[in-house]
Amino acid sequence: MRSFVAIDFERDVKETLVSLQKEIKMHTLSGRWKHEDNFHLTLKFLGEVETNKIKQIDDRLLKACSKFEAFSLCFSHLGCFQGQEFIRVLWLGLTGDTNALQVLQKTIEIELEDLGFASEKRDYTPHVTIAQDVVLTEDFENIKDLIKLYKIPKIQVKSVYLFKSEQKGPKRIYTPISEYKLVH
């Protein structure tokens, strides 16, 4: 089962992100846009996981999350990972209690490492993907100036989730299979 660990968003955040996508789409020729239900903040990609390992993962993530109090994040800026001829990934950066986020992510990395999930070599750069393979009709800097991120509600981080990722037809579906509550 293809899996990852992430922070899920409340419905109002997801709906506002869809509105933001619509604003950006007016300035594009094409792109693959994230579905409303698939918005999340990845903490750790696990890849293929055997179902008999889920209990061990659950135990480790319960332990990791029990050390953290709930915190909040805000969207800060529109960014991109540039490809050769198009924007490979269009994303939103975060502000708020990013220190708590970084420590939570690192704790999860450490807890899962001796279960065979190697730690990421690159520094963790928290971002929320909103589209991929985007071809713009104008300069990215101009579009960044048009987008009003203050309209997006705060992200209240109260839980972390283990998600499974499935391909169903042309669509990728992310389904939470376990929840790990932070201390409230």
Coordinates of C-alpha atoms in Angstrom, one line a residue:
M1 CA 0.0 0.0 0.0
R2 CA 1.5 3.3 -1.1
S3 CA 1.5 5.6 2.0
F4 CA 2.6 8.9 3.5
V5 CA 2.3 10.8 6.7
A6 CA 0.6 14.3 6.5
I7 CA -1.4 17.0 8.1
D8 CA -4.9 17.2 6.7
F9 CA -6.9 20.4 6.4
E10 CA -10.4 21.5 7.5
R11 CA -13.0 21.7 4.8
D12 CA -13.0 25.6 4.8
V13 CA -9.3 25.6 4.1
K14 CA -9.7 23.2 1.2
E15 CA -12.6 25.1 -0.3
T16 CA -10.6 28.4 -0.2
L17 CA -7.7 26.6 -1.9
V18 CA -10.0 25.6 -4.7
S19 CA -11.0 29.3 -5.1
L20 CA -7.4 30.2 -5.2
Q21 CA -6.8 27.6 -7.9
K22 CA -9.6 29.2 -10.0
E23 CA -7.9 32.6 -9.7
I24 CA -4.6 31.1 -10.9
K25 CA -6.2 29.1 -13.7
M26 CA -7.2 32.3 -15.4
H27 CA -3.5 32.9 -16.0
T28 CA -2.6 29.5 -17.4
L29 CA -2.8 27.5 -20.6
S30 CA -2.7 24.1 -18.8
G31 CA -1.9 22.3 -15.7
R32 CA -2.8 19.3 -13.5
W33 CA -4.7 20.8 -10.5
K34 CA -4.9 19.0 -7.1
H35 CA -8.4 17.8 -6.2
E36 CA -10.0 19.5 -3.2
D37 CA -9.9 16.3 -1.1
N38 CA -6.2 15.8 -1.8
F39 CA -4.9 19.0 -0.3
H40 CA -2.5 18.2 2.6
L41 CA 0.9 19.0 4.1
T42 CA 3.3 16.0 3.7
L43 CA 5.5 15.3 6.7
K44 CA 7.0 12.0 5.4
F45 CA 6.6 9.9 2.3
L46 CA 6.8 6.2 3.1
G47 CA 6.2 4.6 -0.3
E48 CA 5.0 1.0 -0.5
V49 CA 4.2 -0.3 3.0
E50 CA 3.2 -3.8 3.8
T51 CA -0.1 -4.0 5.7
N52 CA 1.5 -6.0 8.5
K53 CA 3.8 -3.0 9.2
I54 CA 0.8 -0.6 9.9
K55 CA 0.6 -1.5 13.6
Q56 CA 4.3 -0.7 14.1
I57 CA 3.9 2.6 12.2
D58 CA 0.8 3.5 14.3
D59 CA 2.7 2.8 17.5
R60 CA 5.6 5.0 16.5
L61 CA 3.4 7.9 15.2
L62 CA 1.3 7.8 18.4
K63 CA 4.5 8.1 20.4
A64 CA 5.8 11.0 18.3
C65 CA 2.6 13.0 18.2
S66 CA 1.9 12.6 21.9
K67 CA 5.0 14.9 22.5
F68 CA 3.5 17.9 20.7
E69 CA 0.8 20.5 21.5
A70 CA -1.5 21.7 18.8
F71 CA -0.3 24.6 16.8
S72 CA -1.3 26.8 13.8
L73 CA 0.1 27.6 10.4
C74 CA -0.8 30.2 7.8
F75 CA -0.1 30.3 4.1
S76 CA 2.6 32.9 3.3
H77 CA 3.5 32.9 -0.4
L78 CA 3.0 31.3 -3.8
G79 CA 6.1 29.5 -5.0
C80 CA 7.2 27.0 -7.7
F81 CA 9.6 24.4 -8.6
Q82 CA 10.6 25.3 -12.2
G83 CA 10.8 22.7 -14.9
Q84 CA 12.4 23.1 -18.4
E85 CA 9.4 24.4 -20.3
F86 CA 6.7 24.7 -17.6
I87 CA 6.3 24.9 -13.8
R88 CA 6.8 21.4 -12.4
V89 CA 5.1 22.2 -9.1
L90 CA 3.1 25.2 -8.1
W91 CA 2.9 25.4 -4.3
L92 CA 2.0 27.5 -1.2
G93 CA 4.6 28.3 1.5
L94 CA 3.8 28.5 5.2
T95 CA 4.4 30.7 8.1
G96 CA 3.2 30.6 11.7
D97 CA 4.6 28.0 14.2
T98 CA 7.0 26.6 11.6
N99 CA 9.4 25.7 14.4
A100 CA 6.9 23.2 15.9
L101 CA 6.2 21.9 12.4
Q102 CA 10.0 21.3 11.7
V103 CA 10.5 19.6 15.1
L104 CA 7.4 17.4 14.5
Q105 CA 8.5 16.4 11.1
K106 CA 12.0 15.6 12.4
T107 CA 10.6 13.5 15.3
I108 CA 8.5 11.5 12.8
E109 CA 11.6 10.9 10.7
I110 CA 13.5 9.6 13.7
E111 CA 10.6 7.4 14.9
L112 CA 10.2 5.7 11.6
E113 CA 13.8 5.3 10.7
D114 CA 14.5 2.0 12.4
L115 CA 11.3 0.6 10.8
G116 CA 13.2 0.8 7.6
F117 CA 12.0 4.2 6.3
A118 CA 15.2 6.1 5.5
S119 CA 15.5 9.8 6.6
E120 CA 15.2 12.3 3.8
K121 CA 18.6 13.6 2.7
R122 CA 17.2 17.1 1.8
D123 CA 16.1 19.6 4.3
Y124 CA 12.4 19.6 5.0
T125 CA 10.7 22.5 3.1
P126 CA 7.1 22.6 4.1
H127 CA 4.8 23.4 1.2
V128 CA 1.3 22.6 -0.1
T129 CA 1.1 21.5 -3.8
I130 CA -1.8 23.1 -5.6
A131 CA -0.9 22.2 -9.2
Q132 CA 1.7 20.4 -11.4
D133 CA 2.9 20.8 -14.9
V134 CA 1.6 24.3 -15.2
V135 CA 2.0 26.5 -18.3
L136 CA 1.5 30.2 -17.5
T137 CA 0.2 32.8 -19.9
E138 CA 2.3 35.5 -18.1
D139 CA 5.3 36.0 -15.8
F140 CA 5.1 34.1 -12.5
E141 CA 6.1 37.2 -10.5
N142 CA 3.0 39.0 -11.9
I143 CA 0.7 36.2 -10.8
K144 CA 2.3 36.1 -7.4
D145 CA 1.3 39.7 -6.9
L146 CA -2.3 39.0 -7.8
I147 CA -2.9 36.2 -5.4
K148 CA -4.4 37.2 -2.0
L149 CA -3.3 34.5 0.5
Y150 CA -4.7 36.3 3.5
K151 CA -8.2 35.0 2.5
I152 CA -7.2 31.4 3.4
P153 CA -8.1 30.4 6.9
K154 CA -5.4 29.3 9.4
I155 CA -4.4 25.7 9.5
Q156 CA -5.1 24.3 13.0
V157 CA -2.8 21.4 13.4
K158 CA -4.4 19.1 16.0
S159 CA -3.7 15.7 14.4
V160 CA -1.3 13.9 12.0
Y161 CA -2.6 11.2 9.6
L162 CA -1.3 8.1 7.9
F163 CA -2.7 8.2 4.3
K164 CA -2.9 5.6 1.7
S165 CA -2.6 6.7 -1.9
E166 CA -4.4 4.9 -4.7
Q167 CA -4.7 5.4 -8.4
K168 CA -8.4 5.0 -9.5
G169 CA -8.7 5.6 -13.2
P170 CA -7.2 9.0 -14.0
K171 CA -7.5 10.2 -10.4
R172 CA -5.2 9.7 -7.4
I173 CA -7.2 9.3 -4.2
Y174 CA -5.7 10.0 -0.7
T175 CA -7.5 8.3 2.2
P176 CA -6.6 8.7 5.8
I177 CA -6.3 5.3 7.5
S178 CA -5.0 6.4 11.0
E179 CA -5.1 9.5 13.0
Y180 CA -2.6 10.6 15.7
K181 CA -3.8 13.4 17.9
L182 CA -1.5 16.1 19.2
V183 CA -1.9 17.2 22.8
H184 CA -4.7 19.9 22.9

